[in-house]
């Protein structure tokens, strides 16, 4: 989890920085942090209009989430593993926030069998979905 915390520092989000690490057999397979897609300006540079409007107070929390172009840390970690041709089947994902329902679906289909996370994301359905799929979930900080 300490490595996920370090990875989190790379995030260029105006709201919250999240880091994720995928591990198997005590080896790091990939890492990810939240932010804009490769080649797109970072949030602090105006890359995501929704993030900017939310930061300026023009949008409420959870409003127009579908218009956000940013990727979550879990998504980036899974995509990075795929990009590098590394299988995540049977791996553990460590994340500084609990996965949302969209990330949970990706975690399930990526073959990840365990998630260790801190609990601070508003979407609690992701945890329920992971448990329903029989993925072991360890929550370190239940807030």
PDB file of C-alpha atoms in Angstrom:
ATOM      1  CA  UNK A   1       0.000   0.000   0.000  1.00  0.00           C
ATOM      2  CA  UNK A   2       2.957   2.305   0.586  1.00  0.00           C
ATOM      3  CA  UNK A   3       3.912   1.941  -3.082  1.00  0.00           C
ATOM      4  CA  UNK A   4       0.334   2.816  -4.103  1.00  0.00           C
ATOM      5  CA  UNK A   5       0.642   5.937  -1.946  1.00  0.00           C
ATOM      6  CA  UNK A   6       3.826   6.936  -3.801  1.00  0.00           C
ATOM      7  CA  UNK A   7       2.211   6.233  -7.206  1.00  0.00           C
ATOM      8  CA  UNK A   8      -0.741   8.413  -6.102  1.00  0.00           C
ATOM      9  CA  UNK A   9       1.576  11.436  -6.044  1.00  0.00           C
ATOM     10  CA  UNK A  10       1.888  11.246  -9.856  1.00  0.00           C
ATOM     11  CA  UNK A  11      -1.830  11.985 -10.283  1.00  0.00           C
ATOM     12  CA  UNK A  12      -2.613  15.419 -11.655  1.00  0.00           C
ATOM     13  CA  UNK A  13      -6.221  15.603 -10.519  1.00  0.00           C
ATOM     14  CA  UNK A  14      -7.739  18.822  -9.253  1.00  0.00           C
ATOM     15  CA  UNK A  15      -9.895  16.940  -6.750  1.00  0.00           C
ATOM     16  CA  UNK A  16      -8.290  13.774  -5.431  1.00  0.00           C
ATOM     17  CA  UNK A  17      -5.167  11.770  -6.173  1.00  0.00           C
ATOM     18  CA  UNK A  18      -5.498   7.980  -6.272  1.00  0.00           C
ATOM     19  CA  UNK A  19      -2.811   5.365  -6.843  1.00  0.00           C
ATOM     20  CA  UNK A  20      -3.023   1.656  -7.681  1.00  0.00           C
ATOM     21  CA  UNK A  21      -0.531  -1.192  -7.873  1.00  0.00           C
ATOM     22  CA  UNK A  22      -1.150  -4.667  -9.289  1.00  0.00           C
ATOM     23  CA  UNK A  23       0.979  -7.390  -7.696  1.00  0.00           C
ATOM     24  CA  UNK A  24       1.396 -11.120  -8.258  1.00  0.00           C
ATOM     25  CA  UNK A  25       3.803 -13.479  -6.522  1.00  0.00           C
ATOM     26  CA  UNK A  26       5.290 -10.519  -4.622  1.00  0.00           C
ATOM     27  CA  UNK A  27       6.198  -8.757  -7.880  1.00  0.00           C
ATOM     28  CA  UNK A  28       4.777  -5.486  -9.166  1.00  0.00           C
ATOM     29  CA  UNK A  29       3.061  -6.054 -12.510  1.00  0.00           C
ATOM     30  CA  UNK A  30       1.879  -2.500 -13.134  1.00  0.00           C
ATOM     31  CA  UNK A  31       0.920   0.781 -11.528  1.00  0.00           C
ATOM     32  CA  UNK A  32      -1.673   3.424 -12.291  1.00  0.00           C
ATOM     33  CA  UNK A  33      -2.901   6.782 -11.089  1.00  0.00           C
ATOM     34  CA  UNK A  34      -5.924   8.860 -11.986  1.00  0.00           C
ATOM     35  CA  UNK A  35      -5.750  11.461 -14.716  1.00  0.00           C
ATOM     36  CA  UNK A  36      -6.285  12.261 -18.360  1.00  0.00           C
ATOM     37  CA  UNK A  37      -5.436   9.777 -21.147  1.00  0.00           C
ATOM     38  CA  UNK A  38      -1.952   9.691 -22.627  1.00  0.00           C
ATOM     39  CA  UNK A  39      -1.240  12.691 -24.846  1.00  0.00           C
ATOM     40  CA  UNK A  40      -4.074  14.825 -23.380  1.00  0.00           C
ATOM     41  CA  UNK A  41      -3.322  17.873 -21.242  1.00  0.00           C
ATOM     42  CA  UNK A  42      -3.429  17.189 -17.511  1.00  0.00           C
ATOM     43  CA  UNK A  43      -6.371  18.376 -15.416  1.00  0.00           C
ATOM     44  CA  UNK A  44      -4.345  21.220 -13.895  1.00  0.00           C
ATOM     45  CA  UNK A  45      -3.661  22.410 -17.445  1.00  0.00           C
ATOM     46  CA  UNK A  46      -7.363  22.330 -18.411  1.00  0.00           C
ATOM     47  CA  UNK A  47      -7.312  18.903 -20.078  1.00  0.00           C
ATOM     48  CA  UNK A  48     -10.663  17.837 -18.629  1.00  0.00           C
ATOM     49  CA  UNK A  49     -13.405  20.460 -18.886  1.00  0.00           C
ATOM     50  CA  UNK A  50     -15.565  18.719 -16.272  1.00  0.00           C
ATOM     51  CA  UNK A  51     -12.770  18.618 -13.704  1.00  0.00           C
ATOM     52  CA  UNK A  52     -12.069  22.292 -14.305  1.00  0.00           C
ATOM     53  CA  UNK A  53     -15.749  23.271 -13.931  1.00  0.00           C
ATOM     54  CA  UNK A  54     -16.008  21.231 -10.755  1.00  0.00           C
ATOM     55  CA  UNK A  55     -12.847  22.807  -9.345  1.00  0.00           C
ATOM     56  CA  UNK A  56     -14.301  26.254 -10.098  1.00  0.00           C
ATOM     57  CA  UNK A  57     -17.500  25.331  -8.218  1.00  0.00           C
ATOM     58  CA  UNK A  58     -19.664  25.387 -11.358  1.00  0.00           C
ATOM     59  CA  UNK A  59     -20.573  21.681 -11.048  1.00  0.00           C
ATOM     60  CA  UNK A  60     -21.609  19.744  -7.969  1.00  0.00           C
ATOM     61  CA  UNK A  61     -19.939  16.538  -6.850  1.00  0.00           C
ATOM     62  CA  UNK A  62     -21.109  13.581  -8.951  1.00  0.00           C
ATOM     63  CA  UNK A  63     -22.780  15.900 -11.499  1.00  0.00           C
ATOM     64  CA  UNK A  64     -22.111  15.081 -15.182  1.00  0.00           C
ATOM     65  CA  UNK A  65     -19.621  12.352 -14.257  1.00  0.00           C
ATOM     66  CA  UNK A  66     -20.049  10.795 -17.703  1.00  0.00           C
ATOM     67  CA  UNK A  67     -18.454  13.872 -19.310  1.00  0.00           C
ATOM     68  CA  UNK A  68     -15.168  13.434 -17.402  1.00  0.00           C
ATOM     69  CA  UNK A  69     -12.376  12.216 -19.699  1.00  0.00           C
ATOM     70  CA  UNK A  70     -10.123  11.103 -16.841  1.00  0.00           C
ATOM     71  CA  UNK A  71      -9.245   7.507 -16.074  1.00  0.00           C
ATOM     72  CA  UNK A  72      -9.228   6.029 -12.595  1.00  0.00           C
ATOM     73  CA  UNK A  73      -6.045   4.618 -11.080  1.00  0.00           C
ATOM     74  CA  UNK A  74      -7.374   1.046 -11.236  1.00  0.00           C
ATOM     75  CA  UNK A  75      -8.248   1.458 -14.908  1.00  0.00           C
ATOM     76  CA  UNK A  76      -4.798   2.823 -15.705  1.00  0.00           C
ATOM     77  CA  UNK A  77      -3.079  -0.027 -13.842  1.00  0.00           C
ATOM     78  CA  UNK A  78      -5.097  -2.657 -15.741  1.00  0.00           C
ATOM     79  CA  UNK A  79      -4.585  -0.880 -19.076  1.00  0.00           C
ATOM     80  CA  UNK A  80      -0.846  -0.491 -18.431  1.00  0.00           C
ATOM     81  CA  UNK A  81      -0.512  -4.225 -17.770  1.00  0.00           C
ATOM     82  CA  UNK A  82      -2.381  -4.946 -21.014  1.00  0.00           C
ATOM     83  CA  UNK A  83      -0.283  -2.414 -22.928  1.00  0.00           C
ATOM     84  CA  UNK A  84       2.844  -4.227 -21.741  1.00  0.00           C
ATOM     85  CA  UNK A  85       1.376  -7.697 -22.420  1.00  0.00           C
ATOM     86  CA  UNK A  86       1.313  -8.693 -18.742  1.00  0.00           C
ATOM     87  CA  UNK A  87      -1.498 -10.922 -17.462  1.00  0.00           C
ATOM     88  CA  UNK A  88      -3.321  -9.781 -14.326  1.00  0.00           C
ATOM     89  CA  UNK A  89      -5.004 -13.164 -13.823  1.00  0.00           C
ATOM     90  CA  UNK A  90      -4.666 -14.211 -10.179  1.00  0.00           C
ATOM     91  CA  UNK A  91      -3.177 -10.868  -9.098  1.00  0.00           C
ATOM     92  CA  UNK A  92      -3.918  -8.536  -6.178  1.00  0.00           C
ATOM     93  CA  UNK A  93      -4.741  -4.862  -6.682  1.00  0.00           C
ATOM     94  CA  UNK A  94      -3.736  -2.348  -3.994  1.00  0.00           C
ATOM     95  CA  UNK A  95      -5.502   0.995  -4.249  1.00  0.00           C
ATOM     96  CA  UNK A  96      -5.595   4.153  -2.148  1.00  0.00           C
ATOM     97  CA  UNK A  97      -9.396   4.403  -2.629  1.00  0.00           C
ATOM     98  CA  UNK A  98     -12.087   1.772  -2.961  1.00  0.00           C
ATOM     99  CA  UNK A  99     -12.985   0.923  -6.560  1.00  0.00           C
ATOM    100  CA  UNK A 100     -16.106   2.449  -8.087  1.00  0.00           C
ATOM    101  CA  UNK A 101     -18.583   0.151  -9.824  1.00  0.00           C
ATOM    102  CA  UNK A 102     -17.012   0.751 -13.268  1.00  0.00           C
ATOM    103  CA  UNK A 103     -13.545  -0.142 -11.998  1.00  0.00           C
ATOM    104  CA  UNK A 104     -14.954  -3.163 -10.159  1.00  0.00           C
ATOM    105  CA  UNK A 105     -16.274  -4.551 -13.455  1.00  0.00           C
ATOM    106  CA  UNK A 106     -12.830  -4.152 -15.022  1.00  0.00           C
ATOM    107  CA  UNK A 107     -11.126  -5.738 -12.007  1.00  0.00           C
ATOM    108  CA  UNK A 108     -13.450  -8.744 -12.231  1.00  0.00           C
ATOM    109  CA  UNK A 109     -12.865  -9.239 -15.969  1.00  0.00           C
ATOM    110  CA  UNK A 110      -9.105  -8.693 -15.594  1.00  0.00           C
ATOM    111  CA  UNK A 111      -8.949 -11.838 -13.426  1.00  0.00           C
ATOM    112  CA  UNK A 112      -7.776 -10.014 -10.305  1.00  0.00           C
ATOM    113  CA  UNK A 113      -8.662 -12.135  -7.274  1.00  0.00           C
ATOM    114  CA  UNK A 114      -8.035  -9.766  -4.355  1.00  0.00           C
ATOM    115  CA  UNK A 115      -8.393  -6.028  -3.754  1.00  0.00           C
ATOM    116  CA  UNK A 116      -6.792  -4.194  -0.830  1.00  0.00           C
ATOM    117  CA  UNK A 117      -7.988  -0.623  -0.525  1.00  0.00           C
ATOM    118  CA  UNK A 118      -8.758   2.376   1.618  1.00  0.00           C
ATOM    119  CA  UNK A 119     -12.437   3.305   1.756  1.00  0.00           C
ATOM    120  CA  UNK A 120     -13.105   6.867   0.626  1.00  0.00           C
ATOM    121  CA  UNK A 121     -14.899   6.842  -2.738  1.00  0.00           C
ATOM    122  CA  UNK A 122     -18.599   7.798  -2.823  1.00  0.00           C
ATOM    123  CA  UNK A 123     -19.508   4.797  -5.024  1.00  0.00           C
ATOM    124  CA  UNK A 124     -19.799   1.932  -2.554  1.00  0.00           C
ATOM    125  CA  UNK A 125     -21.424  -0.356  -5.127  1.00  0.00           C
ATOM    126  CA  UNK A 126     -17.995  -1.367  -6.440  1.00  0.00           C
ATOM    127  CA  UNK A 127     -17.183  -3.184  -3.198  1.00  0.00           C
ATOM    128  CA  UNK A 128     -20.532  -5.008  -3.292  1.00  0.00           C
ATOM    129  CA  UNK A 129     -19.945  -6.044  -6.897  1.00  0.00           C
ATOM    130  CA  UNK A 130     -16.457  -7.376  -6.149  1.00  0.00           C
ATOM    131  CA  UNK A 131     -17.772  -9.391  -3.213  1.00  0.00           C
ATOM    132  CA  UNK A 132     -20.629 -10.737  -5.335  1.00  0.00           C
ATOM    133  CA  UNK A 133     -17.994 -11.932  -7.852  1.00  0.00           C
ATOM    134  CA  UNK A 134     -16.195 -13.718  -4.978  1.00  0.00           C
ATOM    135  CA  UNK A 135     -13.197 -11.389  -5.088  1.00  0.00           C
ATOM    136  CA  UNK A 136     -11.599 -10.993  -1.677  1.00  0.00           C
ATOM    137  CA  UNK A 137     -11.755  -7.371  -0.505  1.00  0.00           C
ATOM    138  CA  UNK A 138      -9.702  -5.981   2.395  1.00  0.00           C
ATOM    139  CA  UNK A 139     -10.638  -2.455   3.420  1.00  0.00           C
ATOM    140  CA  UNK A 140      -7.923  -0.817   5.516  1.00  0.00           C
ATOM    141  CA  UNK A 141      -9.670   2.379   6.575  1.00  0.00           C
ATOM    142  CA  UNK A 142     -13.450   2.248   6.875  1.00  0.00           C
ATOM    143  CA  UNK A 143     -14.528   5.899   6.954  1.00  0.00           C
TER     144      UNK A 143
END
